[in-house]
PDB file of C-alpha atoms in Angstrom:
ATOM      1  CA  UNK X 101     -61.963 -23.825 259.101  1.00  0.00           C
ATOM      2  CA  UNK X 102     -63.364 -21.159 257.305  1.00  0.00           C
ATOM      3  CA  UNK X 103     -62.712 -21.374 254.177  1.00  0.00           C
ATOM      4  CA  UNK X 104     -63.686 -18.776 250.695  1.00  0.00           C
ATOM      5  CA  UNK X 105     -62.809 -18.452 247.995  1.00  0.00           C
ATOM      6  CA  UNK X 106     -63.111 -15.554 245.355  1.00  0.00           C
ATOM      7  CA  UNK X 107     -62.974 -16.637 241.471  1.00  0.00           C
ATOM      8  CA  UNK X 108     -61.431 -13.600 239.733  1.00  0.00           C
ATOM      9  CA  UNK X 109     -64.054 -13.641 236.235  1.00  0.00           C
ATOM     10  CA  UNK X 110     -63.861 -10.097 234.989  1.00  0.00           C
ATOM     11  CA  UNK X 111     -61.332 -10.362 231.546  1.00  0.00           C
ATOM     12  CA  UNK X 112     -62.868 -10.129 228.432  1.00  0.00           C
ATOM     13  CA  UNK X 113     -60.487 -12.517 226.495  1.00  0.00           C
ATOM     14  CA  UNK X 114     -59.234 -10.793 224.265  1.00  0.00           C
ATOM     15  CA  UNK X 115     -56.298 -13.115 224.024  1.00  0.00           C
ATOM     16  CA  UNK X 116     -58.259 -15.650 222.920  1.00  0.00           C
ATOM     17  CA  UNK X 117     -59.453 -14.659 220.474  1.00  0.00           C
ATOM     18  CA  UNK X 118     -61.330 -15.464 218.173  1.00  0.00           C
ATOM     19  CA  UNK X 119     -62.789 -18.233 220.613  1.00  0.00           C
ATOM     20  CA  UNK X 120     -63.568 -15.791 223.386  1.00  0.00           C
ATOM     21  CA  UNK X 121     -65.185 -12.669 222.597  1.00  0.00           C
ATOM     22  CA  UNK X 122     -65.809  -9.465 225.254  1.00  0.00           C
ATOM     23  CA  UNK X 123     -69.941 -11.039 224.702  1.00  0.00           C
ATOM     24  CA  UNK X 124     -68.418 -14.584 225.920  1.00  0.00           C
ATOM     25  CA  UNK X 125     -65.339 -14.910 227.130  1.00  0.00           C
ATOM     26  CA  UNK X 126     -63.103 -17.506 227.375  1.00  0.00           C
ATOM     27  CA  UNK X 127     -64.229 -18.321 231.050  1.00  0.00           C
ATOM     28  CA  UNK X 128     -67.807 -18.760 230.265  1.00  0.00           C
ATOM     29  CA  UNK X 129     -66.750 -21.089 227.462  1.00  0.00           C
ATOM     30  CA  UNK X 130     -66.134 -24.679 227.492  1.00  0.00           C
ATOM     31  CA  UNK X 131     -62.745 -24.680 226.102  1.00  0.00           C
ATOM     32  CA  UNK X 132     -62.277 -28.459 227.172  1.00  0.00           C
ATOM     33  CA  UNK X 133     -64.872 -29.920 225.222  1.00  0.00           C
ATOM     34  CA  UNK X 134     -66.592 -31.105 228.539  1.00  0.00           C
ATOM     35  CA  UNK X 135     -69.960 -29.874 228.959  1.00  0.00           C
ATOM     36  CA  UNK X 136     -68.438 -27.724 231.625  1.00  0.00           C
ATOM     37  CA  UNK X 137     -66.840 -23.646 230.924  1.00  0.00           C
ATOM     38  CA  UNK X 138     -63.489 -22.906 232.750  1.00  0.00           C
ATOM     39  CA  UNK X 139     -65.553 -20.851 235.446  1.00  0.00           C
ATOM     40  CA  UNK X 140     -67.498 -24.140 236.066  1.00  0.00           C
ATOM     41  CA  UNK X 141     -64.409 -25.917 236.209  1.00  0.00           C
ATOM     42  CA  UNK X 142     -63.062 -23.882 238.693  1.00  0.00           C
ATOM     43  CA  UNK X 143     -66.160 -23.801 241.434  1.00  0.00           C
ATOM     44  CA  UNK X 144     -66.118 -28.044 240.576  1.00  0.00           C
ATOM     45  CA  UNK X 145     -62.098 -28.211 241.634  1.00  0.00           C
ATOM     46  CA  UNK X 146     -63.237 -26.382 245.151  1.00  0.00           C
ATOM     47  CA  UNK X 147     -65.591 -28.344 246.145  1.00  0.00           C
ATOM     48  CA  UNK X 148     -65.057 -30.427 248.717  1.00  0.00           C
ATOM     49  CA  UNK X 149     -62.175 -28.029 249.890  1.00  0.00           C
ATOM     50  CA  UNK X 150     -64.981 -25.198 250.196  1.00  0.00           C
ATOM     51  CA  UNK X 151     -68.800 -25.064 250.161  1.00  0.00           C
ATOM     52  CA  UNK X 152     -70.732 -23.097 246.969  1.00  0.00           C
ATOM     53  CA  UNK X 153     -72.022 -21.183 249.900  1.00  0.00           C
ATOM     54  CA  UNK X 154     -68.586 -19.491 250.630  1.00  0.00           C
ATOM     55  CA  UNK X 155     -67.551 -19.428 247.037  1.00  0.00           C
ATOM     56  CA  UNK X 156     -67.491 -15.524 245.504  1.00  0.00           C
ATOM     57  CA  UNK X 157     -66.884 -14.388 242.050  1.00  0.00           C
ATOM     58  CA  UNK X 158     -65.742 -11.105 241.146  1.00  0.00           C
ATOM     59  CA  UNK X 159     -66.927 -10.031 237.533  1.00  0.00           C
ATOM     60  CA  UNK X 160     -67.789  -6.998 235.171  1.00  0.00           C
ATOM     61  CA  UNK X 161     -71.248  -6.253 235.630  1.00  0.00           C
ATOM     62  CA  UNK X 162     -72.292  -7.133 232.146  1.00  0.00           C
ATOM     63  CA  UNK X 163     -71.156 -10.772 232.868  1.00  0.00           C
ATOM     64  CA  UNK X 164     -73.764 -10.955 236.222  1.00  0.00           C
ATOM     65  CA  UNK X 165     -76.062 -12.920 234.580  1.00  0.00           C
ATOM     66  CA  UNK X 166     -73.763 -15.482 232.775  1.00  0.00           C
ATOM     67  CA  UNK X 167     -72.059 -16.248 235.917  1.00  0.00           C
ATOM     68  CA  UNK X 168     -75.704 -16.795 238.043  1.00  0.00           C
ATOM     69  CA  UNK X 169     -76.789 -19.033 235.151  1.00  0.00           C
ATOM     70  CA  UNK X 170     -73.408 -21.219 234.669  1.00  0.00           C
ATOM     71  CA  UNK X 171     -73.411 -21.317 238.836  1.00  0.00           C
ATOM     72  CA  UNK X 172     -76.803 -21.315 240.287  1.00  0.00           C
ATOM     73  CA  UNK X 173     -75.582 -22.865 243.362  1.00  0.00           C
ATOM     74  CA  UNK X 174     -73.464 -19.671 244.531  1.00  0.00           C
ATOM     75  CA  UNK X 175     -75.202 -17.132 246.059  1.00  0.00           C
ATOM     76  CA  UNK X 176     -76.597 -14.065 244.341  1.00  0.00           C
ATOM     77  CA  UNK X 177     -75.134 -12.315 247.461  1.00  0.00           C
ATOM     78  CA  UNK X 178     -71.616 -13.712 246.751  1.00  0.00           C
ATOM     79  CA  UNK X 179     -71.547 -12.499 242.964  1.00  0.00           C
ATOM     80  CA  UNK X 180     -69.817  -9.222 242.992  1.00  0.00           C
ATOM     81  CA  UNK X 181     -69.878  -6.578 240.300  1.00  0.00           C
ATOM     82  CA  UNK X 182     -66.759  -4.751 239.393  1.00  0.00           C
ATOM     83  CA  UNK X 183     -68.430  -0.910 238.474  1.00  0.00           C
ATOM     84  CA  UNK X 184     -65.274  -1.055 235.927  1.00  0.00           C
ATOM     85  CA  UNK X 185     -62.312  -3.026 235.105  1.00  0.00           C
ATOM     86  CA  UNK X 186     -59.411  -2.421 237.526  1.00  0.00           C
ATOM     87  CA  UNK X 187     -57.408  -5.198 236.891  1.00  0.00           C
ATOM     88  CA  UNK X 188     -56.764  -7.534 239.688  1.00  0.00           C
ATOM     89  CA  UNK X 189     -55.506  -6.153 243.250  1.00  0.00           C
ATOM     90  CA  UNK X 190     -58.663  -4.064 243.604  1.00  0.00           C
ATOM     91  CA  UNK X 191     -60.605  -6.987 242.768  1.00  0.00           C
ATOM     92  CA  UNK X 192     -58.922  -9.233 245.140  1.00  0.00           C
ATOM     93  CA  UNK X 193     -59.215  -6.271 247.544  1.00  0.00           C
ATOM     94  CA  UNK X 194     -62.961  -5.835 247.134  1.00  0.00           C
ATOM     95  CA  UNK X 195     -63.666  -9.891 247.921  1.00  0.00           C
ATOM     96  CA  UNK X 196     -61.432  -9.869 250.941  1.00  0.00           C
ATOM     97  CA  UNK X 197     -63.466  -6.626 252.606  1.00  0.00           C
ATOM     98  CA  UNK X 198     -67.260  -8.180 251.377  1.00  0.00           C
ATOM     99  CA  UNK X 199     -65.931 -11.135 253.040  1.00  0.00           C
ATOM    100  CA  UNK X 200     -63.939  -9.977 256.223  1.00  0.00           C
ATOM    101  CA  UNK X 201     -67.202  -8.197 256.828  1.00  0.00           C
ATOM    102  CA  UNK X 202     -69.257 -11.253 257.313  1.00  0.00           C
ATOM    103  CA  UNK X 203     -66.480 -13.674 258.255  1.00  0.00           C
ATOM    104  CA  UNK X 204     -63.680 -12.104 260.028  1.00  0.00           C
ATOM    105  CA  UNK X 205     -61.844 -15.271 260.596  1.00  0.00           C
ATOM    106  CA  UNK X 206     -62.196 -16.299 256.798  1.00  0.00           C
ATOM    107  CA  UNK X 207     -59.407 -18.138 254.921  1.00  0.00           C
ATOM    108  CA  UNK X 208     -59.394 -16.940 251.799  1.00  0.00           C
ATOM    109  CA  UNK X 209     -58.239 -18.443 248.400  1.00  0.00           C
ATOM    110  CA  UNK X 210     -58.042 -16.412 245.250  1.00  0.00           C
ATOM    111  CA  UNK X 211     -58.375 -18.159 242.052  1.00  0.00           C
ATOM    112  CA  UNK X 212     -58.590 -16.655 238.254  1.00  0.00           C
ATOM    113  CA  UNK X 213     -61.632 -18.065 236.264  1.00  0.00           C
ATOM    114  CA  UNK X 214     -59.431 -19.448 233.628  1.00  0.00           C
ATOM    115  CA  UNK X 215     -56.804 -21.883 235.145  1.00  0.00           C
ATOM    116  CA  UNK X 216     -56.307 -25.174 233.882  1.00  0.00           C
ATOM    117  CA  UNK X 217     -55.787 -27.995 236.071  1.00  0.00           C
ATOM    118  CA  UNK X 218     -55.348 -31.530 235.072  1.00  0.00           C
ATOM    119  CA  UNK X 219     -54.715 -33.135 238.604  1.00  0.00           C
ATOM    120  CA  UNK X 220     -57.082 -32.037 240.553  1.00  0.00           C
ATOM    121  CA  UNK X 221     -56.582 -34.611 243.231  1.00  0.00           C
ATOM    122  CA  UNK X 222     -53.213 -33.115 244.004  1.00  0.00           C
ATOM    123  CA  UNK X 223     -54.321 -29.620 243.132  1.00  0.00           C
ATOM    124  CA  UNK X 224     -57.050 -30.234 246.215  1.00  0.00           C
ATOM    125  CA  UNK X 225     -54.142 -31.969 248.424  1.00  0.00           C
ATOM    126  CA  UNK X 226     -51.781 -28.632 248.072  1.00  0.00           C
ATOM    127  CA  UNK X 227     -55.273 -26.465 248.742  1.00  0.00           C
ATOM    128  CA  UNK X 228     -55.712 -28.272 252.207  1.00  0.00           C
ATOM    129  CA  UNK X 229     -51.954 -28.243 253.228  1.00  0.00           C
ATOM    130  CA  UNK X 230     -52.323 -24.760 252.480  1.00  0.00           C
ATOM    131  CA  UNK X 231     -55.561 -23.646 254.325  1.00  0.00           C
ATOM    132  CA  UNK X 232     -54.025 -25.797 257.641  1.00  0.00           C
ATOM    133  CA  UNK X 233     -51.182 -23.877 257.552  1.00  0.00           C
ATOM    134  CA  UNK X 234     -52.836 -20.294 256.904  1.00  0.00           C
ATOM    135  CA  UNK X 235     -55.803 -21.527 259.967  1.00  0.00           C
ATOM    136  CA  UNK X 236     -52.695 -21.800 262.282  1.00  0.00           C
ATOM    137  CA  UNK X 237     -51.808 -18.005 261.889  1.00  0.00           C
ATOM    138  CA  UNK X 238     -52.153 -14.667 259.961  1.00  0.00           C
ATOM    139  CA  UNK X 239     -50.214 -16.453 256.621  1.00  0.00           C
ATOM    140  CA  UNK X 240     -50.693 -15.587 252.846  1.00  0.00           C
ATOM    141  CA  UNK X 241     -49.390 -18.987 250.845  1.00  0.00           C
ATOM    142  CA  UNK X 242     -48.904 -18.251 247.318  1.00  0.00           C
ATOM    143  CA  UNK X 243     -49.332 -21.947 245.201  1.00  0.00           C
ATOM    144  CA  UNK X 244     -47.637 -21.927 241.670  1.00  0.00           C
ATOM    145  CA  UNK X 245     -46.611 -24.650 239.320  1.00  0.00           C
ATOM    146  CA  UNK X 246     -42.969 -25.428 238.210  1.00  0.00           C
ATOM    147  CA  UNK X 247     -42.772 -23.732 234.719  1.00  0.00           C
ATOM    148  CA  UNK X 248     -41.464 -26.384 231.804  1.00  0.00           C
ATOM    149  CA  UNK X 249     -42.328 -24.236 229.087  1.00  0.00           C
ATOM    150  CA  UNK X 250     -42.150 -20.414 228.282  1.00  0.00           C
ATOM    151  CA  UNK X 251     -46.052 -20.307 228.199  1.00  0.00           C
ATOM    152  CA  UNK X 252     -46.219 -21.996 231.749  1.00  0.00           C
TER     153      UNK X 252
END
C-alpha cells in the first residue's frame, strides 16, 4: 500500500488561548507535558502505519520553519505552505493534488495537528482496517470517536 498522510497545521489557536498564541500555537506546543508538541505527537502515532517520507503537512507560511524544526525527518518537499488561511477543504484539496501528482495510487489519511489520542495501539489498529479497505477500491472512510461528553 501506499499510504500518506497530510497533517492539517495551519490554525493559529486562538481558542487556546492564552497557552497558544498566533507566534506558537497550540500544535507546536507540548500541551501534554511530554517533551513532544501535538504536531509531534501526531507524525509519532503514524508511524509504523506510514513512513516520514510520505507524511505532508499543510501550514501557514509563517509556521514553515517551526514545523521543519519540530519534524526534521519529513521532507522539505512534503511541507506545504498555505499562501492564506482557507480553512480546511482547500487545504485537504491542495495535499491530495501535490500528492496524486507524484503518487496516483496514494491512500491518503487526513489528520488535524491537534488531536488527542490516548490509545494509540487501537487508534493504529482502526488506521490499518481502514487503509485495507480503501486499497481494495476508490473508498473515503471517515474514523470518529463515540462522543461521551458535549466537548467530544
Amino acid at each position: 500500500m501506499d499510504n500518506h498522510v497530510v497533517i492539517m497545521a495551519g490554525g493559529i489557536g486562538s481558542r487556546f488561548w492564552p497557552m497558544s498564541t498566533p507566534e506558537c500555537p497550540k500544535q507546536f506546543i507540548d500541551v501534554m507535558g511530554c517533551g513532544r508538541s501535538l504536531i509531534q505527537l501526531t507524525a509519532d502515532r503514524f508511524d509504523g502505519v506510514c513512513p516520514r517520507e510520505n507524511m505532508w503537512v499543510v501550514t501557514s507560511e509563517k509556521y514553515i520553519d517551526i514545523v521543519r524544526e519540530q519534524l526534521p525527518e519529513i521532507p522539505e518537499s512534503n511541507i506545504l505552505a498555505e499562501p492564506c488561511a482557507r480553512n480546511t477543504a482547500p487545504c485537504i484539496a491542495f495535499a491530495c493534488w501535490k500528492i496524486k501528482k507524484k503518487h496516483p495510487n496514494a491512500n491518503i489519511v487526513v489528520t488535524p495537528s491537534d488531536a488527542l489520542v490516548i490509545d494509540t495501539g487501537e487508534f493504529r489498529r482502526v488506521m490499518e482496517k481502514a487503509l485495507r479497505f480503501t486499497d481494495d477500491g476508490s473508498a473515503i472512510v471517515t474514523i470518529g470517536i463515540r462522543p461521551t461528553r458535549p466537548e467530544t
